[in-house]
PDB file of C-alpha atoms and ligand atoms in Angstrom:
ATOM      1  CA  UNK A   1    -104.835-160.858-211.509  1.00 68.00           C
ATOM      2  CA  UNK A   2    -106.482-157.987-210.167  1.00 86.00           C
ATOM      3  CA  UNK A   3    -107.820-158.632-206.012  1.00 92.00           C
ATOM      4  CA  UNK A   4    -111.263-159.230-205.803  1.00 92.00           C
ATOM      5  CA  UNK A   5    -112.596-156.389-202.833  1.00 92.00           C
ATOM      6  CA  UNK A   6    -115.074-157.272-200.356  1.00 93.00           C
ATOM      7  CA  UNK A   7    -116.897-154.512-198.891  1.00 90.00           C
ATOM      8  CA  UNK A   8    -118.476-155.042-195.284  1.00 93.00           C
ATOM      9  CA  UNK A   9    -120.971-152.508-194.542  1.00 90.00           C
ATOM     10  CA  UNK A  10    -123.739-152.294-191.726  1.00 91.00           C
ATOM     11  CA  UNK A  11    -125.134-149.877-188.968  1.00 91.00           C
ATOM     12  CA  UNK A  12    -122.548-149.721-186.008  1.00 89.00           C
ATOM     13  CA  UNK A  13    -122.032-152.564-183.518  1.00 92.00           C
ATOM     14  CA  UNK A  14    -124.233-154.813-185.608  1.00 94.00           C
ATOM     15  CA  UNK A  15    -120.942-157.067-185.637  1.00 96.00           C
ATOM     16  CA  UNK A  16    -118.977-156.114-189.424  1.00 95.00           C
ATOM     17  CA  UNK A  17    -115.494-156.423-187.854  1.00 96.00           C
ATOM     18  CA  UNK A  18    -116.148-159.540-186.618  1.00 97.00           C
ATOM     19  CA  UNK A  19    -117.652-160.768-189.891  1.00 98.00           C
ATOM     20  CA  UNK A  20    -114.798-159.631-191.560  1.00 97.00           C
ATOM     21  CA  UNK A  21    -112.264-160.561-189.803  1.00 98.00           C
ATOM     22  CA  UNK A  22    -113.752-164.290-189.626  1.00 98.00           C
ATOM     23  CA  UNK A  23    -114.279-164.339-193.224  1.00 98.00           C
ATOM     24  CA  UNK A  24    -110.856-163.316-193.876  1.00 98.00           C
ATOM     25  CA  UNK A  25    -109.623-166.371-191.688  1.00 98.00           C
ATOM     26  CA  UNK A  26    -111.919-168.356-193.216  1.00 98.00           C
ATOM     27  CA  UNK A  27    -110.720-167.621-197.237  1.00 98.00           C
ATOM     28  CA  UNK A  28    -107.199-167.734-195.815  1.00 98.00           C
ATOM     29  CA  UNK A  29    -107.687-171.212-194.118  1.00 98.00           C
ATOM     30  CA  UNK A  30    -108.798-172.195-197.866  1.00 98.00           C
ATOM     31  CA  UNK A  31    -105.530-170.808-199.512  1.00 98.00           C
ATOM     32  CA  UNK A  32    -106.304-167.443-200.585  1.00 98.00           C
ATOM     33  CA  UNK A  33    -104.306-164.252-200.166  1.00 98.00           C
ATOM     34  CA  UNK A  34    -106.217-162.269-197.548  1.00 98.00           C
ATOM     35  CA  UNK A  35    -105.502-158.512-197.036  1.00 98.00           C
ATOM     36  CA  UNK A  36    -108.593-157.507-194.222  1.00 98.00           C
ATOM     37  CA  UNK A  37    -108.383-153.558-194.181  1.00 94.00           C
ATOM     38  CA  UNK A  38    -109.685-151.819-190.693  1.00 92.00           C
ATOM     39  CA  UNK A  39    -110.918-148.037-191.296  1.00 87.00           C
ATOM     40  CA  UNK A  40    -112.029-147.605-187.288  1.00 87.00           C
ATOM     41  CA  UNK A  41    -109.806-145.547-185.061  1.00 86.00           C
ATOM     42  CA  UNK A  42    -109.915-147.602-182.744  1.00 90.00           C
ATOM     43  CA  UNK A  43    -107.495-150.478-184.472  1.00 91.00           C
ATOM     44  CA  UNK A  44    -109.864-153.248-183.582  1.00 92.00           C
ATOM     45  CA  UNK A  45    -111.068-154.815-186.818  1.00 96.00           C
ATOM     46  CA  UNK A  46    -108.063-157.108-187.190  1.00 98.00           C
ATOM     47  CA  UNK A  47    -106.831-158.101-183.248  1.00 97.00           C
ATOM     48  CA  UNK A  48    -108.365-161.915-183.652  1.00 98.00           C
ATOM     49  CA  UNK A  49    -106.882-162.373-187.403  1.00 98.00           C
ATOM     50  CA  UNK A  50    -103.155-160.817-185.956  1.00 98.00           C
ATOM     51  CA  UNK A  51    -103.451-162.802-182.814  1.00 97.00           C
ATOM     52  CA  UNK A  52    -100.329-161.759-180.524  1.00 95.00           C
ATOM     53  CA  UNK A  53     -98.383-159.964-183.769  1.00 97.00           C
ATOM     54  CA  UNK A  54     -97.517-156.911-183.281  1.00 97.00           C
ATOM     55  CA  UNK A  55     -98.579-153.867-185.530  1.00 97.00           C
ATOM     56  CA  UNK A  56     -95.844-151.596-187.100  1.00 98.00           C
ATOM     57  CA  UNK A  57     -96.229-148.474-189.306  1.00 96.00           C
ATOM     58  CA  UNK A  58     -96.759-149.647-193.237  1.00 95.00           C
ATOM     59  CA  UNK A  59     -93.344-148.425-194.666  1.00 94.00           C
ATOM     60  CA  UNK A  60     -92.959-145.796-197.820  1.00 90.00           C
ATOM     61  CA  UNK A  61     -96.121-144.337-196.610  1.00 89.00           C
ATOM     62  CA  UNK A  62     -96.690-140.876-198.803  1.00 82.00           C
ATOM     63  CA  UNK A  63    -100.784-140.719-198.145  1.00 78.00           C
ATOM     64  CA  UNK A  64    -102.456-138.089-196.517  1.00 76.00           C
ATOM     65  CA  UNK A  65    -103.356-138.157-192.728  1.00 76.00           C
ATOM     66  CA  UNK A  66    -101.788-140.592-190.093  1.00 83.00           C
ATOM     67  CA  UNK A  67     -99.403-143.890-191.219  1.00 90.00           C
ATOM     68  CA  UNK A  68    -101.656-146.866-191.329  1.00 93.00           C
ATOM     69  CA  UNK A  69    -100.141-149.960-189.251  1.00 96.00           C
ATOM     70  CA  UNK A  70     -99.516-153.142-190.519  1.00 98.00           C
ATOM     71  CA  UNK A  71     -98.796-157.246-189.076  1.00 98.00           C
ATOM     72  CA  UNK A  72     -99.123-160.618-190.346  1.00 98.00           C
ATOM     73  CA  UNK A  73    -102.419-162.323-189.421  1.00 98.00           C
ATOM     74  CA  UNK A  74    -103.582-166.003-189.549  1.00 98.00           C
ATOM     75  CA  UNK A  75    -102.545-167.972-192.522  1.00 98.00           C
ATOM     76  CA  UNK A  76    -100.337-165.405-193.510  1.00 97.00           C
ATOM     77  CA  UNK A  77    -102.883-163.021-194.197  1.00 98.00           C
ATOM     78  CA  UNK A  78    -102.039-159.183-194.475  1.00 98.00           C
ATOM     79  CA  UNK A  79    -103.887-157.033-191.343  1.00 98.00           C
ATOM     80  CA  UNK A  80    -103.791-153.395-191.993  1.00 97.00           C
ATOM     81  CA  UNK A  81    -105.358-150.668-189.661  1.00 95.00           C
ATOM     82  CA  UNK A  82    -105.498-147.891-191.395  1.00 90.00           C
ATOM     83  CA  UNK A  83    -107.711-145.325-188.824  1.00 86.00           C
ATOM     84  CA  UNK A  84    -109.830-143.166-190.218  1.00 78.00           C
ATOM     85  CA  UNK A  85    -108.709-142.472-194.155  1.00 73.00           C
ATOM     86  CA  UNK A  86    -111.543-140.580-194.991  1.00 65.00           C
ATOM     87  CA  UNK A  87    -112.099-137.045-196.192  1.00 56.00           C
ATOM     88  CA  UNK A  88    -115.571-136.129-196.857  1.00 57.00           C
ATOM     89  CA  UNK A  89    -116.676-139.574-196.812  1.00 58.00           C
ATOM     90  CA  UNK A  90    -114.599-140.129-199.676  1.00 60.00           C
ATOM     91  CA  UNK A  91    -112.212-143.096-198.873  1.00 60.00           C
ATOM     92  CA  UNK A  92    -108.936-141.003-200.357  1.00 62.00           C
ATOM     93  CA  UNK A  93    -106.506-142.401-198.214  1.00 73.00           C
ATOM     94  CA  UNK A  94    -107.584-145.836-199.179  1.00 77.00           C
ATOM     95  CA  UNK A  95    -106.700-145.866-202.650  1.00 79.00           C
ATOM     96  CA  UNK A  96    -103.129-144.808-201.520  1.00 84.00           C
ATOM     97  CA  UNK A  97    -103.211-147.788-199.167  1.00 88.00           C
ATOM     98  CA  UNK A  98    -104.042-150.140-202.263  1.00 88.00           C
ATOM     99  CA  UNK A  99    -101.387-148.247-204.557  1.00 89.00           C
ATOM    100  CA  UNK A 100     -98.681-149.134-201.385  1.00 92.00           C
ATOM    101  CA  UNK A 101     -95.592-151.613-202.323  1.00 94.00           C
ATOM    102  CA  UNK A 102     -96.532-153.596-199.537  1.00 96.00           C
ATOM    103  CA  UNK A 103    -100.212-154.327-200.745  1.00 94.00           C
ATOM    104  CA  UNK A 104     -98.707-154.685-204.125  1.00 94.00           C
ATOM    105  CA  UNK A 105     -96.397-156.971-203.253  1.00 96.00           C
ATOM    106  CA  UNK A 106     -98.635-159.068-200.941  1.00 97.00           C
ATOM    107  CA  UNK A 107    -100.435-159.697-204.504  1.00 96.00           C
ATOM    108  CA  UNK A 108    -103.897-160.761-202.706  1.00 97.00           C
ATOM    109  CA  UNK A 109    -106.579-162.800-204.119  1.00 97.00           C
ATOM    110  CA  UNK A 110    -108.947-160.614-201.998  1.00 97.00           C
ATOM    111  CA  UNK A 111    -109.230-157.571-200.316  1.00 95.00           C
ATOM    112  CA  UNK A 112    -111.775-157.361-197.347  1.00 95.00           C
ATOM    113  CA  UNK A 113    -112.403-153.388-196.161  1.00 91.00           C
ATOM    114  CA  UNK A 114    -114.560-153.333-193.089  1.00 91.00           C
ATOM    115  CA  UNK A 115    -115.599-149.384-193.224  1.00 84.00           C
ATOM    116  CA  UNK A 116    -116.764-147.848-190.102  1.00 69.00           C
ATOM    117  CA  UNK A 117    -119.144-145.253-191.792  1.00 61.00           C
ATOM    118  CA  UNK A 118    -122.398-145.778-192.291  1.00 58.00           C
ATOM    119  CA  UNK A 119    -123.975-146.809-195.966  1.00 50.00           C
ATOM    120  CA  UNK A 120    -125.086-143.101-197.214  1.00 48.00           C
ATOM    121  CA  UNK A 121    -124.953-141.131-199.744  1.00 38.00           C
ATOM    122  CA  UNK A 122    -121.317-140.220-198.886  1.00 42.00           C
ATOM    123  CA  UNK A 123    -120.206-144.169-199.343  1.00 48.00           C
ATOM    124  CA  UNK A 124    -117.595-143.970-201.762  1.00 58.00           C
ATOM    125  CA  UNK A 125    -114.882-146.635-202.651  1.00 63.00           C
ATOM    126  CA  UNK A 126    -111.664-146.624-203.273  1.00 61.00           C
ATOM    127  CA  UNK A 127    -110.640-145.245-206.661  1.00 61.00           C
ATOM    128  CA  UNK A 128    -107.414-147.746-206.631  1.00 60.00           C
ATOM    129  CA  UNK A 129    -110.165-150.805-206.227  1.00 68.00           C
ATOM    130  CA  UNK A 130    -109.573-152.039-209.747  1.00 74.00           C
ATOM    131  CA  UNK A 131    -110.894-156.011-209.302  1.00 76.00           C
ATOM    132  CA  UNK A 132    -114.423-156.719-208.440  1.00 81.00           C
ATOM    133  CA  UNK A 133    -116.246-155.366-205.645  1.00 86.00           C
ATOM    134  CA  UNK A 134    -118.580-157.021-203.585  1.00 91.00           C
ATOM    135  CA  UNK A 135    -120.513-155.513-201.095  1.00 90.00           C
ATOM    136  CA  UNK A 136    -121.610-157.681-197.978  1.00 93.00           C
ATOM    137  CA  UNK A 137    -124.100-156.209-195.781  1.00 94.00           C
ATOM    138  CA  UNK A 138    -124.028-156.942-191.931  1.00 95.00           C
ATOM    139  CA  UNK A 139    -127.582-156.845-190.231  1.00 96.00           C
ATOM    140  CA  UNK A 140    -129.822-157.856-186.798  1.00 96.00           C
ATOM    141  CA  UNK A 141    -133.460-158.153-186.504  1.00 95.00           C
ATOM    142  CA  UNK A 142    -133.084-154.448-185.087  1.00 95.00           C
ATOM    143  CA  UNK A 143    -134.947-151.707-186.875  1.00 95.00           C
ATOM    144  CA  UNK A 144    -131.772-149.315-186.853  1.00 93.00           C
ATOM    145  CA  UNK A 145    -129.653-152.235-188.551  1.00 95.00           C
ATOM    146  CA  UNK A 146    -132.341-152.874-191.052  1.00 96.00           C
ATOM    147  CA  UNK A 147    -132.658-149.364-191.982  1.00 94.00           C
ATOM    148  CA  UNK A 148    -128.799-149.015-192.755  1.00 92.00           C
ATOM    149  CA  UNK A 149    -129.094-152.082-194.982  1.00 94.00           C
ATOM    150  CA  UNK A 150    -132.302-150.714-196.697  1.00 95.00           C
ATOM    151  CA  UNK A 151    -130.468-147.245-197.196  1.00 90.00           C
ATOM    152  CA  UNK A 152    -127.428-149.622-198.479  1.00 89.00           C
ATOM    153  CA  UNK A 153    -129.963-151.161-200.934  1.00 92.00           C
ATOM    154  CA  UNK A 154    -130.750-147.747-202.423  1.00 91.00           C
ATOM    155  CA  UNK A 155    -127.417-146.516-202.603  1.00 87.00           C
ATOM    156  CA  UNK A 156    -126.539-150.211-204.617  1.00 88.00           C
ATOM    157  CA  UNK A 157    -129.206-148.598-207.191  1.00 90.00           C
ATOM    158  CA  UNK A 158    -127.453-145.370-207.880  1.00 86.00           C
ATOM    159  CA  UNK A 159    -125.067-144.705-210.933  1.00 78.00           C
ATOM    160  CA  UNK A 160    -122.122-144.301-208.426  1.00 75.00           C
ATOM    161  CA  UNK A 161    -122.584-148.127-207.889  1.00 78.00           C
ATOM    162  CA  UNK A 162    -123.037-149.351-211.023  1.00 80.00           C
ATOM    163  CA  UNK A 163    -119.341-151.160-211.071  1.00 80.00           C
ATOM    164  CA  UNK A 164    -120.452-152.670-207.483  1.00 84.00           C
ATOM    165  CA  UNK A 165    -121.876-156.261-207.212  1.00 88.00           C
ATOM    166  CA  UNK A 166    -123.851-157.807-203.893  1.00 91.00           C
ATOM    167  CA  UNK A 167    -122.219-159.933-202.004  1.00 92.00           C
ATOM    168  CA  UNK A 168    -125.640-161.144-199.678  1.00 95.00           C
ATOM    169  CA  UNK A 169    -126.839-160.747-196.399  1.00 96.00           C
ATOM    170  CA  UNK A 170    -124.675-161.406-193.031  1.00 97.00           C
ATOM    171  CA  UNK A 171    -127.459-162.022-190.761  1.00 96.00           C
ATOM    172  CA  UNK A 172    -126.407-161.704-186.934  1.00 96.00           C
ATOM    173  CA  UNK A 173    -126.554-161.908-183.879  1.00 93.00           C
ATOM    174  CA  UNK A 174    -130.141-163.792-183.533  1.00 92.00           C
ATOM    175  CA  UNK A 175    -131.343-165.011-180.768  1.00 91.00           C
ATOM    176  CA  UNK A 176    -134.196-166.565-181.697  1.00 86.00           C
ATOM    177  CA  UNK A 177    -136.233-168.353-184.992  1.00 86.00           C
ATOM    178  CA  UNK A 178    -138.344-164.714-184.795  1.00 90.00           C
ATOM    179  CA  UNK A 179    -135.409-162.808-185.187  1.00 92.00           C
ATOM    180  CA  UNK A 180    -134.650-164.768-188.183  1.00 92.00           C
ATOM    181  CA  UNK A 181    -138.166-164.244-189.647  1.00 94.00           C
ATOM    182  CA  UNK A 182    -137.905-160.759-189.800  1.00 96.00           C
ATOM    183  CA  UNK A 183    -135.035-160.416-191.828  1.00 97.00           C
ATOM    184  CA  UNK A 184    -135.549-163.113-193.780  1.00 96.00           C
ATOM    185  CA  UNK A 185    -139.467-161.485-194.396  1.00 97.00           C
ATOM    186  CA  UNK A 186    -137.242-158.109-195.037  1.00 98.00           C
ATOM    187  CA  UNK A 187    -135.000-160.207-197.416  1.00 97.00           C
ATOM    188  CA  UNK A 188    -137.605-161.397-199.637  1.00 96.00           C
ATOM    189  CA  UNK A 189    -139.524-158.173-199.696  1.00 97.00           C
ATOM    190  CA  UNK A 190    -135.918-157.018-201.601  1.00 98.00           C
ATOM    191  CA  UNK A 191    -135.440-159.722-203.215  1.00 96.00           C
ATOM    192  CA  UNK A 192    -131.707-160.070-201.458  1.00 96.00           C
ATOM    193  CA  UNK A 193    -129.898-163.118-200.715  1.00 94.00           C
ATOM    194  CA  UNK A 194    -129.004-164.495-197.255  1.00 95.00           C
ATOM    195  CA  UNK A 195    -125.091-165.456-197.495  1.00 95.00           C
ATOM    196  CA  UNK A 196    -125.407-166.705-193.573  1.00 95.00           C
ATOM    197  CA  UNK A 197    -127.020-166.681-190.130  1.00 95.00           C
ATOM    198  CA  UNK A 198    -125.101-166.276-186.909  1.00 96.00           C
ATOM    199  CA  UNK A 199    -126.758-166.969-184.316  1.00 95.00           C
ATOM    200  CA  UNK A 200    -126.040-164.742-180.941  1.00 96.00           C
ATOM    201  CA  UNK A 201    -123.324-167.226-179.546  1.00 96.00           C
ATOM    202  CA  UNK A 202    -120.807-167.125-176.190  1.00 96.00           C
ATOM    203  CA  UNK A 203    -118.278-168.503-178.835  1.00 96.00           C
ATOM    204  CA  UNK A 204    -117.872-164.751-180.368  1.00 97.00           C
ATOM    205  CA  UNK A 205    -116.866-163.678-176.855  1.00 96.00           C
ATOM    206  CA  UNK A 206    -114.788-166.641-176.268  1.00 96.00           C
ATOM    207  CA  UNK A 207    -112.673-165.861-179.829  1.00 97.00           C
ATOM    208  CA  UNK A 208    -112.316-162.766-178.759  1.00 96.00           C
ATOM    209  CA  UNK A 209    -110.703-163.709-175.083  1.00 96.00           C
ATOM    210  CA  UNK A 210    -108.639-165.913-176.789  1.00 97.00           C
ATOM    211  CA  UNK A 211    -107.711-163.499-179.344  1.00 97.00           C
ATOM    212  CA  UNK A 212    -107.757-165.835-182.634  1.00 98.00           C
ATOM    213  CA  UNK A 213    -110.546-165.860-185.124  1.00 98.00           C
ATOM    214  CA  UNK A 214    -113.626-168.447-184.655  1.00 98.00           C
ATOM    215  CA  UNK A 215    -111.680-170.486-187.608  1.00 98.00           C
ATOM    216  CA  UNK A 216    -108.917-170.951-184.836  1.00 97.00           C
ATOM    217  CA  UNK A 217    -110.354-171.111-181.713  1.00 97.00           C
ATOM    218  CA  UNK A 218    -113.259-173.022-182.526  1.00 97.00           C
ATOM    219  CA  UNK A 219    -112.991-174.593-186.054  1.00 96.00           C
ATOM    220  CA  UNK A 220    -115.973-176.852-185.278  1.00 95.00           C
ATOM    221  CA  UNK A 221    -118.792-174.564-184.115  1.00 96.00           C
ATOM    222  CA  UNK A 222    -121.672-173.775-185.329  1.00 95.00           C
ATOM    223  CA  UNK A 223    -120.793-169.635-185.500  1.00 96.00           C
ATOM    224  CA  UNK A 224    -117.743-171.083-187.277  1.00 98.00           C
ATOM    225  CA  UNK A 225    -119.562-173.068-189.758  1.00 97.00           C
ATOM    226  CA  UNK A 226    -122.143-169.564-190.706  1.00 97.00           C
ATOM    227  CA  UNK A 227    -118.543-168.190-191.631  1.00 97.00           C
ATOM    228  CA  UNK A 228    -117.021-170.672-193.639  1.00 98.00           C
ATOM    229  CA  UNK A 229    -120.502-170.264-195.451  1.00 97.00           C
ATOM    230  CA  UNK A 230    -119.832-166.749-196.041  1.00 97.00           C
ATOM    231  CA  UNK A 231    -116.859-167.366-198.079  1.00 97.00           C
ATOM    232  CA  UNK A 232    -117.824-170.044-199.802  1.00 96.00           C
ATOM    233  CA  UNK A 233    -120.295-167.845-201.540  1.00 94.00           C
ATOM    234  CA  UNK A 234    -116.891-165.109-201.619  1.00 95.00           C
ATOM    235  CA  UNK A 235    -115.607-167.909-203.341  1.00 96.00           C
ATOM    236  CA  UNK A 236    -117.884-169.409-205.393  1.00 94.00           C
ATOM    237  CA  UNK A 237    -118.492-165.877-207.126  1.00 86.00           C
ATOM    238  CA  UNK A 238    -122.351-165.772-208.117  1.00 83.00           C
ATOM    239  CA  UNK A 239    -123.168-163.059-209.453  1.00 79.00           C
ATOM    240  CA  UNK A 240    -125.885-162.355-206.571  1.00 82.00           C
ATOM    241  CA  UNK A 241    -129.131-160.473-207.629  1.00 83.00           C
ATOM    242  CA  UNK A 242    -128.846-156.561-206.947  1.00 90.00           C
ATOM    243  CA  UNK A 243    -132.047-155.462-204.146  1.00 96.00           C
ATOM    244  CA  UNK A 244    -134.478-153.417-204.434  1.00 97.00           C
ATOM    245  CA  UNK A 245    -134.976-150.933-201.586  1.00 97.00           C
ATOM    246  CA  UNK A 246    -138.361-150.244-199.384  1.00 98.00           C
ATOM    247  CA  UNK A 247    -139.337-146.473-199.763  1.00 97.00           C
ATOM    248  CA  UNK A 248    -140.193-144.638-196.703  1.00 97.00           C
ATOM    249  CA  UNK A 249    -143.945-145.229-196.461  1.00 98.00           C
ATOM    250  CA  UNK A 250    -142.927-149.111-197.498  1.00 98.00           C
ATOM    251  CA  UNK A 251    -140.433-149.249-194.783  1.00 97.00           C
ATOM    252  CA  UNK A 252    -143.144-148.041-192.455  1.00 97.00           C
ATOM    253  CA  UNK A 253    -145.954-150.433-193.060  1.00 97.00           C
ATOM    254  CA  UNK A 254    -143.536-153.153-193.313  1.00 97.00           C
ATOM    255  CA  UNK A 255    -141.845-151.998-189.435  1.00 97.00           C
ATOM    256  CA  UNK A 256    -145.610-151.805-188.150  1.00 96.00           C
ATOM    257  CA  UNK A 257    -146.712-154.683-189.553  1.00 96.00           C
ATOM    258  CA  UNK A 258    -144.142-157.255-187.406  1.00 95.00           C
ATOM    259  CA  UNK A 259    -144.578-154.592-184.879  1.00 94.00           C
ATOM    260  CA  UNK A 260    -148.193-155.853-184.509  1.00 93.00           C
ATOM    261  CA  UNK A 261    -146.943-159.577-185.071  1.00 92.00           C
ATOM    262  CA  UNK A 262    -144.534-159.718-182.702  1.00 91.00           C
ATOM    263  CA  UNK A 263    -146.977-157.361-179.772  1.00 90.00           C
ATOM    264  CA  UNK A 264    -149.932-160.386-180.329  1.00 89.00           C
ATOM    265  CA  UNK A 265    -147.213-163.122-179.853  1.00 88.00           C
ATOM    266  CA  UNK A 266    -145.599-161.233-176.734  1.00 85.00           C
ATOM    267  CA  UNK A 267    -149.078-160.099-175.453  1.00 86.00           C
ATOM    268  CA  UNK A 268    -151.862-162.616-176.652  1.00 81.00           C
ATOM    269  CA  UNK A 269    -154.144-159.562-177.589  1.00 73.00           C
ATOM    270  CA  UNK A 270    -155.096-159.221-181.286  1.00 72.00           C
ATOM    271  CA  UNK A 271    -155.871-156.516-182.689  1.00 66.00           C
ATOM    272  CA  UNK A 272    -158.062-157.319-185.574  1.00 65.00           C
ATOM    273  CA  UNK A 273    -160.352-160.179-183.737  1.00 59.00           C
ATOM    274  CA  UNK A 274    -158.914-163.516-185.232  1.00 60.00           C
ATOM    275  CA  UNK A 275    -157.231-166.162-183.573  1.00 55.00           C
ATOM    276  CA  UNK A 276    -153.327-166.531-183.773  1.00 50.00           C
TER     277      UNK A 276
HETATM  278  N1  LIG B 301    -122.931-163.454-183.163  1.00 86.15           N
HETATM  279  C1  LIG B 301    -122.454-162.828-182.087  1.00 86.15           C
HETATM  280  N2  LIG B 301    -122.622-163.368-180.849  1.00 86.15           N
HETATM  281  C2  LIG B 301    -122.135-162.744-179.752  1.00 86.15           C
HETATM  282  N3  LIG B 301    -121.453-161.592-179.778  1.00 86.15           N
HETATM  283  C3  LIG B 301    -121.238-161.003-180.977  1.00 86.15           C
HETATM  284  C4  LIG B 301    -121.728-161.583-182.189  1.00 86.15           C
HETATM  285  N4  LIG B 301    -121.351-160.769-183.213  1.00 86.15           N
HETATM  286  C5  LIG B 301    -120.677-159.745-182.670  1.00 86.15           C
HETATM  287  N5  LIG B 301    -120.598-159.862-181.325  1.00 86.15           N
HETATM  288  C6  LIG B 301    -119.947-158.943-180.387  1.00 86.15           C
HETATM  289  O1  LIG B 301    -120.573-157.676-180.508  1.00 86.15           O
HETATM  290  C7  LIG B 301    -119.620-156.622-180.398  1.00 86.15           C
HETATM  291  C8  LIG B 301    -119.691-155.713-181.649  1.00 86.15           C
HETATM  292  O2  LIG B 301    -119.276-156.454-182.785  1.00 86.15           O
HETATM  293  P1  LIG B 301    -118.339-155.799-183.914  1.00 86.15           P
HETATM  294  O3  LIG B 301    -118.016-156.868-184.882  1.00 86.15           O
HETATM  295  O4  LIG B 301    -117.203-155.060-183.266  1.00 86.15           O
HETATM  296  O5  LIG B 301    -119.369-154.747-184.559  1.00 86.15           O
HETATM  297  P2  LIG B 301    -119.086-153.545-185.593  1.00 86.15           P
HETATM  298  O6  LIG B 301    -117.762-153.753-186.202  1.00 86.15           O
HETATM  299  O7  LIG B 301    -120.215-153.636-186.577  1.00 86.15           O
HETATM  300  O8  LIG B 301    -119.172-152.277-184.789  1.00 86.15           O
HETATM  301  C9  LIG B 301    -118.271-157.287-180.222  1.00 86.15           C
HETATM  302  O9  LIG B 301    -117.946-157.282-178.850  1.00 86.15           O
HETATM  303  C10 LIG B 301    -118.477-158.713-180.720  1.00 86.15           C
HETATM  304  O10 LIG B 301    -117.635-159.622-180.056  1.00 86.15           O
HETATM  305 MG1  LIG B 302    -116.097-152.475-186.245  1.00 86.15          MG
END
């Protein structure tokens, strides 16, 4: 049976390699074939699923650009780095990674590709991505982060995503029941789902000392648990409602108006007369 691909997109540093790479623990740790793809040059979207194994170039490589590197991860999950494998923001290189004996052969039940560009108009998947897709997006209570979602949202409404389904929102990083109001506000404005909320938690740091996945280091936690919710709705396969996207001047009003919310909470001063 053809993989099932999950796409995890989001603004940089708003914490998609760690969602991925926790999510692929977490469907390996319930039996499935895992293959978590890293496109970021730095090699650093599958260290805590590899743990101490050592990458080595994939073999029979005949793509364009460098040789992608390859270990086995927790669970026996597949960990490929494969750098940058883009060419005009088209992933070309990816769909040669996908057509490779060793993917083949790994047969996987799913596919997780943690992309390091940005949701845009040059977002393009894999041509060699014949199972579902699923597109996850990663997001804070930041204005940037929500932005790159919003611009995802659009781009989920274009022709070139038609074959693409929504995989819900990866909410992280919070740090506070506020920060969960605004993107939850921002959620139902869309009309997209929530798949989880992470909070901001010392436990991400400590995985990543340890250098295992949350599932491994700390199976019990409460970061841990947010995961394992993620792929249960990975594995449960709703078909998840598609979003609509703000417009500009929507956007706007919708930034100013919890910019105003949150300035009378912080300050005590409101603006219109009434009483909080
Ligand atoms: N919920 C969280 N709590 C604490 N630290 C986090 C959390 N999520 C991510 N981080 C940390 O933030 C940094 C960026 O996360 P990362 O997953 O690499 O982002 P991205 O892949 O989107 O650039 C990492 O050092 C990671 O350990
Ligand atoms: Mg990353």
């Amino acid at each position: 049976m053809a993989a099932q691909h999950l796409v995890v997109v989001g603004k940089s540093g708003v914490g998609k390699s760690t969602t991925a790479a926790n999510l692929a623990a977490a469907l390996a740790d319930a039996g499935k074939r895992v293959v978590l793809i890293g496109y970021d040059t730095r090699w650093n979207t599958t260290a805590t699923l590899r743990g101490d194994n050592l990458l080595a170039p994939i073999p029979h490589w005949n793509g364009e650009g460098a040789v992608p590197f390859y270990a086995r991860g927790f669970r026996s999950s597949l960990c490929i780095e494969a750098g940058d494998l883009t060419i005009e923001g088209e992933a070309v290189g990816a769909t040669e990674l996908l057509r490779n004996p060793l993917v083949r052969e790994y047969d996987p039940d799913y596919v997780i590709h943690d992309v390091s560009w940005e949701p845009a108009a040059s977002f393009v998947l894999p041509a060699a991505a014949e199972g579902v897709i699923r597109v996850l997006a990663v997001t804070s209570a930041d204005m940037g982060a929500i932005h790159a979602v919003n611009e995802l949202f659009a781009w989920l409404n274009t022709v070139s995503a038609t074959d693409c389904r929504f995989g819900g929102v990866v909410v992280n990083n919070l740090s506070g029941p506020l920060y969960e109001s605004i993107v939850s506000d921002f959620a139902n404005l869309t009309g997209a789902t929530v798949a989880a909320s992470v909070t901001h938690s010392l436990m991400v740091s400590v995985s990543d000392f340890y250098n295992q996945t949350l599932i491994e280091a700390a199976p019990s936690s409460h970061v841990t648990y947010a995961y394992r919710k993620v792929a249960r709705t990975v594995l449960d396969d709703l078909e998840l409602r598609r979003p609509a996207f703000l417009d500009t001047v929507a956007l706007k009003e919708w930034a100013v108006k919890w910019g105003e919310i949150i300035t009378e909470l912080e300050t005590g001063l409101v603006r219109d007369g009434s009483n909080i």
